PDB file of C-alpha atoms in Angstrom:
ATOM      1  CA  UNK A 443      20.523  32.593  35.525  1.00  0.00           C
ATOM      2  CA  UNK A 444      23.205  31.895  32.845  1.00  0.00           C
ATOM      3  CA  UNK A 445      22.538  33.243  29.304  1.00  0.00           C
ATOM      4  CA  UNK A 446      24.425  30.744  27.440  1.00  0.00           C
ATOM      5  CA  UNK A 447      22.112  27.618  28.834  1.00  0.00           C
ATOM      6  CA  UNK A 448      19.451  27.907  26.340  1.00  0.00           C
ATOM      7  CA  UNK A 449      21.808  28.377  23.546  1.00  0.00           C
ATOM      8  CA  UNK A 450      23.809  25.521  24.269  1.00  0.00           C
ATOM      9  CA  UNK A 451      20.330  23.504  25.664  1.00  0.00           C
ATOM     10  CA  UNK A 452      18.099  23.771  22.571  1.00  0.00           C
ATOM     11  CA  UNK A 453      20.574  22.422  19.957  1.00  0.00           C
ATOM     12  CA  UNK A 454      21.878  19.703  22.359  1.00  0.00           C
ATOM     13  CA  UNK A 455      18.115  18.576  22.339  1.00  0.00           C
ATOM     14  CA  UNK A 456      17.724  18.905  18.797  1.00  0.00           C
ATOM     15  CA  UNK A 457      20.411  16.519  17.538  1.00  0.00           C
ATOM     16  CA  UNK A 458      19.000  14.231  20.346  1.00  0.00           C
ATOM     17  CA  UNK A 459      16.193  14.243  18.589  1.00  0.00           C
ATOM     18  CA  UNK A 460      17.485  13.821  15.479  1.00  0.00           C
ATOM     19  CA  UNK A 461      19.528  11.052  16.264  1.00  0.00           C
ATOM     20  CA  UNK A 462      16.865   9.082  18.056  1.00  0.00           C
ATOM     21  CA  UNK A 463      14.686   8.936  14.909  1.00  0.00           C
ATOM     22  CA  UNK A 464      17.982   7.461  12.908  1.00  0.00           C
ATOM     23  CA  UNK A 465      18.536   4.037  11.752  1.00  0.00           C
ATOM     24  CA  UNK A 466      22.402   5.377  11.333  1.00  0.00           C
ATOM     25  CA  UNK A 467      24.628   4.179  13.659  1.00  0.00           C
ATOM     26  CA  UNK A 468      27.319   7.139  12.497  1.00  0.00           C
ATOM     27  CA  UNK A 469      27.324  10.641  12.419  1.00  0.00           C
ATOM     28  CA  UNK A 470      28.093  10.731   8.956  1.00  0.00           C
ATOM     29  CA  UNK A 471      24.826   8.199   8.161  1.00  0.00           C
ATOM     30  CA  UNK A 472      21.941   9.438   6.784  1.00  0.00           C
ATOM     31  CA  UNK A 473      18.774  10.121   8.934  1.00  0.00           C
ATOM     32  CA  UNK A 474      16.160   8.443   7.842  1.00  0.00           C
ATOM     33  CA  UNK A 475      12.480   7.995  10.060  1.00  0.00           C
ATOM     34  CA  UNK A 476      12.675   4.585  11.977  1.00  0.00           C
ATOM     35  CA  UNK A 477       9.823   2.775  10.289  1.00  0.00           C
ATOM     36  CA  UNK A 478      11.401  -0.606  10.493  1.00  0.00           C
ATOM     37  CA  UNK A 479      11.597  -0.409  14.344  1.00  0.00           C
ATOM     38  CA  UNK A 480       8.984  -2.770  15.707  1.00  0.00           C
ATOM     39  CA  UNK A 481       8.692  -4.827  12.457  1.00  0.00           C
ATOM     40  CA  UNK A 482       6.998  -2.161  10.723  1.00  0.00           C
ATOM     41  CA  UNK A 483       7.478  -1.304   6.667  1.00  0.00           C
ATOM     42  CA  UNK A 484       6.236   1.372   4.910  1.00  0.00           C
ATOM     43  CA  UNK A 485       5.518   1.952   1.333  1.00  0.00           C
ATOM     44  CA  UNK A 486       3.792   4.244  -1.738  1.00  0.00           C
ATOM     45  CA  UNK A 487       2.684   3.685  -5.140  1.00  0.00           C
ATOM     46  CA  UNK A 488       1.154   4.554  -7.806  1.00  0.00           C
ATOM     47  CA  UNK A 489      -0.317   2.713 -11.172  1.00  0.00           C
ATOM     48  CA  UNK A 490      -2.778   1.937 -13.197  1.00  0.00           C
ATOM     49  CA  UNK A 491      -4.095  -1.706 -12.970  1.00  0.00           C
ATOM     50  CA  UNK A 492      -5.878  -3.756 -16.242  1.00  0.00           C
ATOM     51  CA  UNK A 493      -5.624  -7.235 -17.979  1.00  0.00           C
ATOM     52  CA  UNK A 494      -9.099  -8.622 -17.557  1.00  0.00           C
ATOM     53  CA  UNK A 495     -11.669  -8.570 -20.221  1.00  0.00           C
ATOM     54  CA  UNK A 496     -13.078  -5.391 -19.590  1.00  0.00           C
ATOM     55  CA  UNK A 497     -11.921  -1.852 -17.031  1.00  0.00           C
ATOM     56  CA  UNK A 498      -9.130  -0.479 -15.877  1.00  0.00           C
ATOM     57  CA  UNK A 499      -8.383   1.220 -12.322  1.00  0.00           C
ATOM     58  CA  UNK A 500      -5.812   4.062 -11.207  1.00  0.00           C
ATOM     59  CA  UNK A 501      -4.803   3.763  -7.751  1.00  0.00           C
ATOM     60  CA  UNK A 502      -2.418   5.836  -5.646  1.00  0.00           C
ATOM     61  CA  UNK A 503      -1.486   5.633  -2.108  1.00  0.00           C
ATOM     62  CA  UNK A 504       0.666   4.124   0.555  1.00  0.00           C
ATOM     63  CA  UNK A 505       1.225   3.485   4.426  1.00  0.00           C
ATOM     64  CA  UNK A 506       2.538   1.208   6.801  1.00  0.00           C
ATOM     65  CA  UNK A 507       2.415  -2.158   8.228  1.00  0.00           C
ATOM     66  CA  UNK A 508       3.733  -5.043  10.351  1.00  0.00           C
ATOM     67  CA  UNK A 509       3.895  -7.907   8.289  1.00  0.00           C
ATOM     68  CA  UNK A 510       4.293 -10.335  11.409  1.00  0.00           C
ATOM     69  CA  UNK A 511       0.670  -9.268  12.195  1.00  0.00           C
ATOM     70  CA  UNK A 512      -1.350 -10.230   8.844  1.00  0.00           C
ATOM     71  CA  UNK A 513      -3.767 -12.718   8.911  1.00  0.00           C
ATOM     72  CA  UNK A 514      -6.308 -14.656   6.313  1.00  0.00           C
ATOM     73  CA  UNK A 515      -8.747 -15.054   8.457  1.00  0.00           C
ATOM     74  CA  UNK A 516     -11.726 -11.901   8.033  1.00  0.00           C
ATOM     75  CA  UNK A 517     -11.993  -9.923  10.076  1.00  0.00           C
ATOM     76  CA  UNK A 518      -9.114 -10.039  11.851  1.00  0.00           C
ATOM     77  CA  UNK A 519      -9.203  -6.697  13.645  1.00  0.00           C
ATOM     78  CA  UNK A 520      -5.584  -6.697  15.191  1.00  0.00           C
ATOM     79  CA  UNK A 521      -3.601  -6.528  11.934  1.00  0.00           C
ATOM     80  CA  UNK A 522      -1.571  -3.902  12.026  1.00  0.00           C
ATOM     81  CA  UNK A 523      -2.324  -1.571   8.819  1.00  0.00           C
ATOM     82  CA  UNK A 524      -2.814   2.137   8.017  1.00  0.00           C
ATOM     83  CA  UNK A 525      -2.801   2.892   4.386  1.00  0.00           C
ATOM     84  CA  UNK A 526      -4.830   4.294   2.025  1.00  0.00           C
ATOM     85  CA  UNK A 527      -4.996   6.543  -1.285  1.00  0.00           C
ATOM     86  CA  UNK A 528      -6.943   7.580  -3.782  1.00  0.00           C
ATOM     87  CA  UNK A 529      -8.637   5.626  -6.442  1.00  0.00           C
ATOM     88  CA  UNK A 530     -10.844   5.792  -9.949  1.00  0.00           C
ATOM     89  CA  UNK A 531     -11.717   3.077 -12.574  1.00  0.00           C
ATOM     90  CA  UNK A 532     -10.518   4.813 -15.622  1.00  0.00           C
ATOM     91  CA  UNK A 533     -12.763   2.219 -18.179  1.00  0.00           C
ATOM     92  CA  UNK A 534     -15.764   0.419 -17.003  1.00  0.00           C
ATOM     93  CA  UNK A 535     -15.306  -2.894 -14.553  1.00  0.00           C
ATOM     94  CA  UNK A 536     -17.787  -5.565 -15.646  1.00  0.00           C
ATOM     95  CA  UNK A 537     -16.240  -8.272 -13.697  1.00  0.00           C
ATOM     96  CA  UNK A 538     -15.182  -9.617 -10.312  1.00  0.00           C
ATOM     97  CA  UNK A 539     -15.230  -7.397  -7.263  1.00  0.00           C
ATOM     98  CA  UNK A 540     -15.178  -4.202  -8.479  1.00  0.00           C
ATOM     99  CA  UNK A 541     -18.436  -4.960 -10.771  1.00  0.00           C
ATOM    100  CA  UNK A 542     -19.975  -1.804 -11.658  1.00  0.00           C
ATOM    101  CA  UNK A 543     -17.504   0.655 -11.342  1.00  0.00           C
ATOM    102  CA  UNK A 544     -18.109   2.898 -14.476  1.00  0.00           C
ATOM    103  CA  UNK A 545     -15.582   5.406 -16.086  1.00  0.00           C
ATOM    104  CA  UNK A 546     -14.109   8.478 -13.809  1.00  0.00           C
ATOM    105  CA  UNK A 547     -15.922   6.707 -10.625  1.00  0.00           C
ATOM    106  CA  UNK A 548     -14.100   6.617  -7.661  1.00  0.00           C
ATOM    107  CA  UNK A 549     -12.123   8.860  -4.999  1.00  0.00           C
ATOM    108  CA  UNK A 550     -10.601   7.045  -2.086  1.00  0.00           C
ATOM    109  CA  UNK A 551      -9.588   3.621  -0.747  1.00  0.00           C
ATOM    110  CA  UNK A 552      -8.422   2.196   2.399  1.00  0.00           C
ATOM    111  CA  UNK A 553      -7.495  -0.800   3.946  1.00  0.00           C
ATOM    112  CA  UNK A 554     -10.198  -3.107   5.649  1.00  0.00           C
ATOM    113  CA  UNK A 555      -6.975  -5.650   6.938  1.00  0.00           C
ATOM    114  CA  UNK A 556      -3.821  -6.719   6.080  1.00  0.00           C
ATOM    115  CA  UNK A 557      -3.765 -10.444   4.868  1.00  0.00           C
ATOM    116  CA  UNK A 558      -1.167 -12.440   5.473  1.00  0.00           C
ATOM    117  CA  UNK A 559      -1.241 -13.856   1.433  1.00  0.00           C
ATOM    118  CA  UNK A 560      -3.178 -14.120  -1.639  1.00  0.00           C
ATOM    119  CA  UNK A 561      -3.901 -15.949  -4.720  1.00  0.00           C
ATOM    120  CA  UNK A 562      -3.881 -14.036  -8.156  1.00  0.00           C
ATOM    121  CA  UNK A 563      -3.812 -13.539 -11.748  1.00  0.00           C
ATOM    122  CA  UNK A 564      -2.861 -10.473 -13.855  1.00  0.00           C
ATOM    123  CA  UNK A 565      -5.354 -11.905 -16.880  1.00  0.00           C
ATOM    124  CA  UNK A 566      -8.307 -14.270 -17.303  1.00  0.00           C
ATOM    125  CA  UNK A 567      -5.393 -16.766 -19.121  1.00  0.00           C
ATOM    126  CA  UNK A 568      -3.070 -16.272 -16.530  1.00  0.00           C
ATOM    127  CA  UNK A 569      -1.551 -18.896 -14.205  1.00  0.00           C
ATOM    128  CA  UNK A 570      -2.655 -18.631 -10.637  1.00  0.00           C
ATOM    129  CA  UNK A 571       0.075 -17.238  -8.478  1.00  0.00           C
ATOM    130  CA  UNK A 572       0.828 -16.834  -5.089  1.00  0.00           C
ATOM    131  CA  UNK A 573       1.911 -13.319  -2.902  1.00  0.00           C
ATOM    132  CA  UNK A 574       2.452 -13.665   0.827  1.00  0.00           C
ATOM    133  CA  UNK A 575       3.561 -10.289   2.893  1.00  0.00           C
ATOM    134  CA  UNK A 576       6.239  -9.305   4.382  1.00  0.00           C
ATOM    135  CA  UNK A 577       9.023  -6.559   3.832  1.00  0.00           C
ATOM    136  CA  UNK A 578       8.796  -6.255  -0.093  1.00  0.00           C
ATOM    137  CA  UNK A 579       4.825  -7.218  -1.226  1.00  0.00           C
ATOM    138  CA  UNK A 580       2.149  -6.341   0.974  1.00  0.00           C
ATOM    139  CA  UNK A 581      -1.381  -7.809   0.423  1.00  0.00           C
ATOM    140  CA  UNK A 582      -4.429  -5.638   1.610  1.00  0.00           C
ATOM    141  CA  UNK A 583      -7.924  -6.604   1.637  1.00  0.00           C
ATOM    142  CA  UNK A 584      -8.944  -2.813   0.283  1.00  0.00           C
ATOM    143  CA  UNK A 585     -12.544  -1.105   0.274  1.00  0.00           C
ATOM    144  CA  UNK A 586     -12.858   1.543  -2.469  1.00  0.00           C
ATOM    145  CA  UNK A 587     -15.481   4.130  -2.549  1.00  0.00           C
ATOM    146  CA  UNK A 588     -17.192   6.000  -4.957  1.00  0.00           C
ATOM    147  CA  UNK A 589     -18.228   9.964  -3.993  1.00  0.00           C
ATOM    148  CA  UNK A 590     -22.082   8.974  -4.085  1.00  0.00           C
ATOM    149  CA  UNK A 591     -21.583   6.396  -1.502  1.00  0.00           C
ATOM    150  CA  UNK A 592     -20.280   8.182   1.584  1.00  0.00           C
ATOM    151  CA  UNK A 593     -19.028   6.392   4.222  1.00  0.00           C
ATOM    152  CA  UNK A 594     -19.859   3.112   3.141  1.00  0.00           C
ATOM    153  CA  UNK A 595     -17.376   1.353   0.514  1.00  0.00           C
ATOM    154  CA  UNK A 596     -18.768   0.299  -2.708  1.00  0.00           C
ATOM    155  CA  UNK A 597     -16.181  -2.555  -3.426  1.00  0.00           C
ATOM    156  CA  UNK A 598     -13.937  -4.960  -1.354  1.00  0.00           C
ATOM    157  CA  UNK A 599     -11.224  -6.808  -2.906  1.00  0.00           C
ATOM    158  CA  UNK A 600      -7.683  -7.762  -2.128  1.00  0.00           C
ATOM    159  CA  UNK A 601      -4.784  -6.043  -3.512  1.00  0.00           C
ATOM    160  CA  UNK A 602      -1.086  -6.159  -3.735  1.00  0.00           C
ATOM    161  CA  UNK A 603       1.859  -3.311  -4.068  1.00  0.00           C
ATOM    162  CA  UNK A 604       4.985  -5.061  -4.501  1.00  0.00           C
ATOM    163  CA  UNK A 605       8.567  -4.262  -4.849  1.00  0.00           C
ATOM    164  CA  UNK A 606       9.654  -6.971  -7.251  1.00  0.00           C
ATOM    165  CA  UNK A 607       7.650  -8.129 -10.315  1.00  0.00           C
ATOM    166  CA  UNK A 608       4.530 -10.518  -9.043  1.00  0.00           C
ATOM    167  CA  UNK A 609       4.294 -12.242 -12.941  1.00  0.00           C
ATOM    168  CA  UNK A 610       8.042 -12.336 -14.277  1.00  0.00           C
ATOM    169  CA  UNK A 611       6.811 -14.528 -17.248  1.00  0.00           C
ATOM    170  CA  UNK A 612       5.001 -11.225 -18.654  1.00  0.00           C
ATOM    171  CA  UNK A 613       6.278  -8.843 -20.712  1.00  0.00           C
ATOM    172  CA  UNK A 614       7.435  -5.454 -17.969  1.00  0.00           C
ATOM    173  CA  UNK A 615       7.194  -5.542 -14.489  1.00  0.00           C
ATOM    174  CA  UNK A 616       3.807  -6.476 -12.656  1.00  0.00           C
ATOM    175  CA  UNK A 617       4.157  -4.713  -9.136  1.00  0.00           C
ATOM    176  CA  UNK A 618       0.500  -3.828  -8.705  1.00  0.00           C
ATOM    177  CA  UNK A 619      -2.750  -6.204  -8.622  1.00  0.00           C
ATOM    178  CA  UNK A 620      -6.493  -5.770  -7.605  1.00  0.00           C
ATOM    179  CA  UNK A 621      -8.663  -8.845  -7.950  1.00  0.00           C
ATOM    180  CA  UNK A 622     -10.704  -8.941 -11.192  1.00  0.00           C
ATOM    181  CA  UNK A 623      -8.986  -6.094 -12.958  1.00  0.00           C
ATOM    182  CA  UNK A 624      -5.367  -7.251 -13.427  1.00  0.00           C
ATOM    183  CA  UNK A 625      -2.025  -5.993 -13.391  1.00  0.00           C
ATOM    184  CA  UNK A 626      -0.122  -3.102 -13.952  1.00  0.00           C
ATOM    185  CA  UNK A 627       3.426  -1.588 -13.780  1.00  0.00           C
ATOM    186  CA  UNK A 628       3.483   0.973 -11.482  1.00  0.00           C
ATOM    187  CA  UNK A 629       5.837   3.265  -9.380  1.00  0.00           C
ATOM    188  CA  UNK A 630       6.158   1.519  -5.922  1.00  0.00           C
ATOM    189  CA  UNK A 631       8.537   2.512  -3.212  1.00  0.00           C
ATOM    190  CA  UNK A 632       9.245   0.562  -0.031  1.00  0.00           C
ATOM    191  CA  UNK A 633      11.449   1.209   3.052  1.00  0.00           C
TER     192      UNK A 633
END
């Protein structure tokens, strides 16, 4: 047996592995992980939502998805969608979906489906707008849960983490939504 085949083997195998999880086309490319293969698009966040009359909601988190599989119809159960985070209504909710979330409840959220668009508003005065998903926004019908509950979510309501402001006729930049709380500005991050 030659002595020099595993020295030369293992790095050989190594860069081949490297390289196969590369959208670089180069050597002197970055690596980067190959989410976008198969239509896929990941993202994170992080923000704190508000604008209605009353509560306001933290919410952290990410994941991935493939927009070309969203659908409005509920439940669709072959949208393709992993994400999740954690979540806690900061002030009281007293409205919409996420009635009766008090202050500092909340721990987790995930994703029931991914919908293929939404209406929304960042305030009660606000114009109804429109997001639809694909490679920048992603809408999520989201069920949140509160640490007494278990298992079983304690709200349901659609979200949306975007790239690019949702509401450019308000003052800042309105990347994050949850229906019935509002709007917020929040650190978002997409492949």
């Amino acid at each position: 047996m030659n002595i020099l085949t595993p020295r030369i083997a293992f790095p050989l195998v190594a860069l081949s592995a490297l390289l196969a999880c590369s959208d670089g086309s180069a050597p002197t490319q970055s690596l980067e992980p190959a989410f976008s293969a198969g239509g896929r698009s990941g993202f994170g966040f992080n923000g704190t939502v508000s604008g209605f009359p009353t509560g306001a909601v933290f919410l952290t988190g990410g994941g991935s998805y493939d927009a070309s599989t969203a659908s409005n119809t509920v439940p669709t159960p072959t949208t393709s969608v992993k994400s999740g985070g954690g979540f806690r209504c900061t002030e009281p909710v007293e409205q919409g979906l996420l009635l009766g979330c008090g202050a500092d409840e909340g721990v987790r959220w995930d994703t029931a489906q991914l919908l293929a668009s939404t209406g929304f508003k960042c305030t009660g005065a606000d114009a109804q707008k429109t997001a639809t998903t694909d490679a920048g926004p992603v809408v999520l019908l989201a069920d949140f849960y509160r640490a007494g509950d278990g298992v079983h979510e304690s709200f349901t309501a659609p979200m949306i983490v975007s790239q690019t402001d949702l509401a450019p006729e308000i003052d800042g930049v309105q990347n994050l939504w949850v229906q019935g709380v509002g709007c917020a500005t929040a650190i978002t991050h997409f492949n």
